[in-house]
Amino acid sequence: MTGGTLSREQGIADLVDDYDVIVVGAGPAGLSAATTLAGTKARTLLIDENQTPGGQIYRAITLAQPVDRQRMGEDYWRGRSIAEEFLRSGAEYAPATTAWSIQPLQDDPGRTAGHEVGLSSSGMARLIRAKQVVLATGALERPFPIPGWTLPGVMTAGAAQIALKTSGLVPSGKVVIAGTGPLLYLLAAQLIDAGAMVSAVLDTTPRENWHRAFRHAPGFLVSPYLAKGLKLLKSVQRRTRVIRWVSTLAAEGEGGLREIVWMTGGREQRMPADLLLLHQGVVPNVNFSNAAGCDHYWDEAQLTFRPQVDEWYASSVAGLSLAGDGVGIRGAEAAAIQGRIAGLGCASQLGLIAPVERDRLADPLRRSLARAMRGRRFLDELYRPAKAFRVPQDQDTTVCRCEEISAGQIRASVNAGAGGPNQMKVFLRCGMGPCQGRLCGLTVTELIADERGTHPSEIGYYRLRFPIKPLKLRELAALPQTDTAKVAVLADLADTHHSTDLVERKSQ
Amino acid sequence: MFRRLSDRASGEITFTFDGRPITASAGDSVAAALLAAGVRACRTTPVSGSPRGPYCMMGVCFECLVRIDGVDNRQGCLVIVQEGMRVESQRGSAALMAEPAQ
Amino acid sequence: MGACVAWGLARQGLRVCVLDEGDIALRASRANFALVWVQGKGLGLPAYTAWTKSAAEAWPCLASELLSDTGVDVGLDQPGGFTLCLSDRELQVNVDMMMRLHNQPNTVIYPYEVLDHTQTRARLPAIGPEVSGSIYCPLDGHVNSLRLFRALHAAMKARSVDYRADHVVTAIEPRAGGFALKGAWGEVRAPRVVLAAGLGNARLAPMVGLEAPMKPSRGQIIVTEKAAPFLRYPVVTVRQTDEGGIMIGDSEEANASSLRIDHSISSVMADRAIRMFPLLGDLNVVRTWTAFRVMTPDGSPVYEQSETCPGAYVAMAHSGVTLAPQHAFSLADYIATGTIPKEAAVFSTRRFRVPASV
Ligand SMILES: Cc1cc2nc3c(=O)[nH]c(=O)nc-3n(C[C@H](O)[C@H](O)[C@H](O)COP(=O)(O)OP(=O)(O)OC[C@H]3O[C@@H](n4cnc5c(N)ncnc54)[C@H](O)[C@@H]3O)c2cc1C
Ligand SMILES: Cc1cc2nc3c(=O)[nH]c(=O)nc-3n(C[C@H](O)[C@H](O)[C@H](O)COP(=O)(O)OP(=O)(O)OC[C@H]3O[C@@H](n4cnc5c(N)ncnc54)[C@H](O)[C@@H]3O)c2cc1C
Ligand code: FES
């Protein structure tokens, strides 16, 4: 099969068993990596969970109409050319496909000779091999654990943006947007532009952040963020009430959201609401890189764990590169450039381009990357979410939404001997539900650090296991079974040979 | 809670939610179609039975779980609605029917 | 193991300190299948059958003591357990094995039944047509292993055991009147030391004149999302936890060197689980993991006091969940009094040096 998009009917059954490269994630980083690699004649497969390419920022871009250009802005529209370039690149594309595992393949001398990637689509799983893998799985919105955040009617602001991009849905009724972060006002403006009546924006950015951020003002002043940011702020302020210095926030209601309660300037206030949209920045989605065994470190500026990468975005695991916001939040433009650099790195590993050529091509990219990253430090400092919104102060606030574990229970387990997230998980089942810690991991690390009076870097993160996304038991059962595997389960009863010896079967 | 922009309505699709017929636009995810129809909660949790509804719309939170054509615990925000689809609220944990739907 | 012994010793009024690794470690107790299992244990060492059987009998007592010390219900359920067979040959091999077990001299006898498909179906209505038969033993059961882990930690705390995480022991030095245990964190001294470090015993035992023979044994387990209750009895390879999740396992590999998941093994296990219970096919798998067992060469436990350094003990067992009452009650007694009686002395490593005496 040559380049092209798999149709719904074909599914992943028609994929060949081996590729030069598998890229996971069709956001700006993954699209650019795949386009670059296909350009060097690497046999490239791009897979993504969504129905169409674009990732978060350019979600549903190939379906967008001219009205969306005006509604969502030029930064959104730019995704069209990135997606189109990819679709012409000759890389294969498997949409609506989830990657759930990645494992190194060893050659004879025990070196890593590539990876085997577990894919699942429309109820079918496959294991596909590739010499190089690029994970460009992007970011997710930082957990926002406030009292009542599990009530129906409370969603993330990103969720509302996705509903708008993919289905043209606009929030209606009494809508409140709350939080902080560079995207908060963008999301608010997009929703208002699309016709949403927003009752208020509750801004939780702490006052002291402004002082800290100003140290990094020079970079910010020359970055494109400044003009864009001011314009958004003005546009939102003109059209809704912006309430600043919000220091506590809670959602209330029986069986669904009714009211929002917050404090500002030491005073408690209330407002009825049908929909509360929360957002306090985005953080790398590290589930895949963590389960794959890549080294991670705590980034104090971004208050998150980030995978370690070298100048070609290669991770600590041989043959596995990472690019885009999954490595650290740098924004869409930087993600696309990183994807291209990672692509060049892989192409050179594959022997498709010479190192000199690789360096020559990467040079201008690195300069653009530096430009694209200007002003980031300012944004990181300014939009650092307040501790009260990261580490719930109220004991009853739910932290793990899946297993319904509260902040108080986690604090108590620390005192009962669970010194880290993995021991705590065993004590409370916290983080063991289907989201696999995506919505509680960072909160748990910071909570335990807070309770133990130490630093998150000392505490670490959940150790995650495959599958990183659930798949059906019957999908697993249909994967190829080796003789060794049969022996491991059935010992002498495996139908690989017919010995009549009786051995003691494995005992529990 | 949500309304649809008139310029974004495309081919109509009809499916049922807990037996009630709902009209969606072609290309909607199940979760988006439910939000457009005013459904806030689509499941109850296995632990406490409390109601939940879609939270992230991008496949990470697992709050949008529904039963689709007899299969429990599918992520509504990642499944595209199809004509005639039978969607039901996910009540607690998977039901384990003796005759699993194919 | 360590938590059981420590709690048991503290119950006798001893001052106990537990030195443990940190948040991430090779820790079989965090990775097990949680069966309290008698069926099939003790081929080659009949004393192990007796030891296991009385462990199962003592479990209700352990569960209630833990509950009263900590308020944590470990979810003990002993309705009897099944070995399900997917072919006549499989059934025959298992039946033969049970017969050989019961034909050993000086072995304790326990009840079990061999059931055909229809008889099995009467008790496990969800089985599929491929199940050819089963063995049922009324002594078998299971617990909630996560809650057991938590209860033991809480129980240690309730009895003032000094539990220290992030205290890897790198050296043990016999001293006059006791031992000095050392690590990057410093040093503690105690007149007695119990090595219950699982796989870590291999390194520690020689420091006090003991051996900790083990053979590599890796197991793999699959866990699904929660489901409505469908399985009244634990099956040796499939069980439903009291929270609803289904655990499927476990495999045994003798030559695996890493903890990397083998999807091929998962596939065999998943396939067999679905053939046993077809309704499992549509459940979502949420986790798979592998772990190394604390496996002695014959699979039976090792308990021994050092001859050259009296006061130093080694304690290790593969079936640490099943045997938990023995470790918390009997073994703790032996260590407190300083002598391992005859019925438990058979579990010394001497059995690996002399020809089997059965
Ligand atoms: C909800 C949300 C909305 C955002 N909106 C904007 C915006 O409007 N403007 C802006 O500048 N920035 C936005 N961002 C920030 C965004 O992270 C970056 O701007 C940009 O999208 C990063 O690009 P990327 O290629 O690194 O990752 P992404 O664009 O996030 O792409 C990652 C892709 O990987 C896929 N994926 C992840 N895991 C798997 C898996 N296991 N299997 C298969 N596929 C997988 C995802 O479905 C996604 O398509 C948003 C972030 C979020 C979380
Ligand atoms: C896949 C699998 C399935 C199982 N299923 C069952 C079952 O169904 N029923 C059953 O009864 N049993 C089962 N078991 C066995 C049971 O889990 C073990 O017997 C039991 O947990 C062993 O406990 P342990 O305390 O000896 O070892 P571990 O739990 O491994 O504990 C050893 C402890 O010592 C610490 N340690 C190691 N070295 C050092 C050092 N140098 N300094 C300080 N601390 C150190 C480790 O960090 C660890 O905390 C299973 C085991 C596995 C792996
Ligand atoms: S809404 Fe979060 S996973 Fe679907």
CSV table of N, CA and C in Angstrom, one decimal, chain A residues 65-112:
chain,number,residue,atom,x,y,z
A,65,GLN,N,-14.8,25.5,7.5
A,65,GLN,CA,-15.4,26.3,6.4
A,65,GLN,C,-14.8,27.7,6.5
A,66,PRO,N,-14.9,28.5,5.5
A,66,PRO,CA,-14.4,29.9,5.5
A,66,PRO,C,-14.9,30.7,6.8
A,67,VAL,N,-16.2,30.4,7.2
A,67,VAL,CA,-16.6,31.2,8.4
A,67,VAL,C,-15.8,30.8,9.6
A,68,ASP,N,-15.3,29.6,9.6
A,68,ASP,CA,-14.5,29.2,10.8
A,68,ASP,C,-13.2,30.0,10.9
A,69,ARG,N,-12.7,30.4,9.7
A,69,ARG,CA,-11.5,31.2,9.7
A,69,ARG,C,-11.6,32.5,10.5
A,70,GLN,N,-12.8,33.1,10.3
A,70,GLN,CA,-13.0,34.4,11.0
A,70,GLN,C,-13.3,34.1,12.5
A,71,ARG,N,-14.0,33.0,12.7
A,71,ARG,CA,-14.4,32.7,14.1
A,71,ARG,C,-13.2,32.3,14.9
A,72,MET,N,-12.4,31.4,14.4
A,72,MET,CA,-11.3,30.8,15.2
A,72,MET,C,-10.0,31.5,15.1
A,73,GLY,N,-9.9,32.4,14.0
A,73,GLY,CA,-8.7,33.2,13.9
A,73,GLY,C,-7.6,32.6,13.0
A,74,GLU,N,-6.7,33.5,12.6
A,74,GLU,CA,-5.7,33.1,11.6
A,74,GLU,C,-4.7,32.0,12.1
A,75,ASP,N,-4.5,32.0,13.4
A,75,ASP,CA,-3.6,31.0,14.0
A,75,ASP,C,-4.2,29.6,13.8
A,76,TYR,N,-5.5,29.5,13.8
A,76,TYR,CA,-6.2,28.2,13.5
A,76,TYR,C,-6.1,27.9,12.0
A,77,TRP,N,-6.3,28.9,11.2
A,77,TRP,CA,-6.4,28.7,9.8
A,77,TRP,C,-5.0,28.2,9.2
A,78,ARG,N,-4.0,28.6,9.9
A,78,ARG,CA,-2.6,28.2,9.4
A,78,ARG,C,-2.4,26.7,9.4
A,79,GLY,N,-3.2,26.0,10.2
A,79,GLY,CA,-3.1,24.5,10.3
A,79,GLY,C,-3.5,23.9,9.0
A,80,ARG,N,-4.3,24.6,8.1
A,80,ARG,CA,-4.7,24.0,6.9
A,80,ARG,C,-3.5,23.6,6.0
A,81,SER,N,-2.6,24.5,5.9
A,81,SER,CA,-1.5,24.2,5.0
A,81,SER,C,-0.6,23.1,5.6
A,82,ILE,N,-0.5,23.1,6.9
A,82,ILE,CA,0.3,22.0,7.6
A,82,ILE,C,-0.3,20.6,7.3
A,83,ALA,N,-1.7,20.6,7.5
A,83,ALA,CA,-2.4,19.3,7.3
A,83,ALA,C,-2.3,18.9,5.8
A,84,GLU,N,-2.5,19.9,4.9
A,84,GLU,CA,-2.5,19.6,3.5
A,84,GLU,C,-1.2,19.1,3.0
A,85,GLU,N,-0.1,19.7,3.5
A,85,GLU,CA,1.2,19.3,3.1
A,85,GLU,C,1.5,17.9,3.5
A,86,PHE,N,1.0,17.6,4.7
A,86,PHE,CA,1.1,16.2,5.2
A,86,PHE,C,0.3,15.2,4.3
A,87,LEU,N,-0.9,15.6,4.0
A,87,LEU,CA,-1.7,14.6,3.2
A,87,LEU,C,-1.1,14.4,1.8
A,88,ARG,N,-0.3,15.3,1.3
A,88,ARG,CA,0.4,15.1,0.0
A,88,ARG,C,1.7,14.5,0.2
A,89,SER,N,2.2,14.2,1.4
A,89,SER,CA,3.6,13.9,1.6
A,89,SER,C,3.9,12.4,1.2
A,90,GLY,N,2.9,11.6,1.1
A,90,GLY,CA,3.2,10.2,0.8
A,90,GLY,C,3.3,9.3,2.1
A,91,ALA,N,3.2,9.9,3.2
A,91,ALA,CA,3.1,9.2,4.5
A,91,ALA,C,1.8,8.5,4.6
A,92,GLU,N,1.7,7.3,5.2
A,92,GLU,CA,0.4,6.7,5.4
A,92,GLU,C,-0.2,7.3,6.7
A,93,TYR,N,-1.5,7.3,6.7
A,93,TYR,CA,-2.2,8.0,7.8
A,93,TYR,C,-3.3,7.1,8.3
A,94,ALA,N,-3.3,6.7,9.6
A,94,ALA,CA,-4.3,5.9,10.2
A,94,ALA,C,-5.1,6.8,11.2
A,95,PRO,N,-6.2,7.4,10.8
A,95,PRO,CA,-7.0,8.2,11.8
A,95,PRO,C,-7.8,7.2,12.7
A,96,ALA,N,-8.4,7.8,13.7
A,96,ALA,CA,-9.3,7.0,14.6
A,96,ALA,C,-8.6,5.8,15.1
A,97,THR,N,-7.3,5.9,15.3
A,97,THR,CA,-6.5,4.8,15.8
A,97,THR,C,-5.7,5.2,17.0
A,98,THR,N,-5.8,4.4,18.0
A,98,THR,CA,-5.2,4.7,19.3
A,98,THR,C,-3.9,3.8,19.4
A,99,ALA,N,-2.8,4.5,19.9
A,99,ALA,CA,-1.6,3.7,20.2
A,99,ALA,C,-1.7,3.4,21.7
A,100,TRP,N,-1.5,2.1,22.1
A,100,TRP,CA,-1.7,1.8,23.5
A,100,TRP,C,-0.5,1.2,24.1
A,101,SER,N,0.6,0.9,23.3
A,101,SER,CA,1.8,0.3,23.9
A,101,SER,C,3.0,0.6,22.9
A,102,ILE,N,4.1,0.6,23.5
A,102,ILE,CA,5.3,0.6,22.7
A,102,ILE,C,6.4,-0.2,23.4
A,103,GLN,N,7.1,-1.1,22.7
A,103,GLN,CA,8.1,-1.9,23.4
A,103,GLN,C,9.3,-2.0,22.5
A,104,PRO,N,10.5,-1.9,23.1
A,104,PRO,CA,11.7,-2.1,22.2
A,104,PRO,C,11.8,-3.5,21.7
A,105,LEU,N,12.4,-3.6,20.5
A,105,LEU,CA,12.7,-4.9,19.9
A,105,LEU,C,14.2,-5.0,20.0
A,106,GLN,N,14.7,-6.2,20.5
A,106,GLN,CA,16.1,-6.4,20.6
A,106,GLN,C,16.6,-7.2,19.4
A,107,ASP,N,17.8,-6.8,18.9
A,107,ASP,CA,18.4,-7.7,17.9
A,107,ASP,C,19.4,-8.6,18.7
A,108,ASP,N,20.2,-9.4,17.9
A,108,ASP,CA,21.0,-10.4,18.5
A,108,ASP,C,21.9,-10.0,19.6
A,109,PRO,N,22.7,-9.0,19.3
A,109,PRO,CA,23.6,-8.5,20.4
A,109,PRO,C,22.9,-7.8,21.5
A,110,GLY,N,21.6,-7.8,21.5
A,110,GLY,CA,20.9,-7.1,22.6
A,110,GLY,C,20.7,-5.6,22.4
A,111,ARG,N,21.0,-5.1,21.2
A,111,ARG,CA,20.7,-3.7,21.0
A,111,ARG,C,19.3,-3.5,20.6
A,112,THR,N,18.8,-2.3,20.8
A,112,THR,CA,17.5,-2.0,20.4
A,112,THR,C,17.4,-1.8,18.9
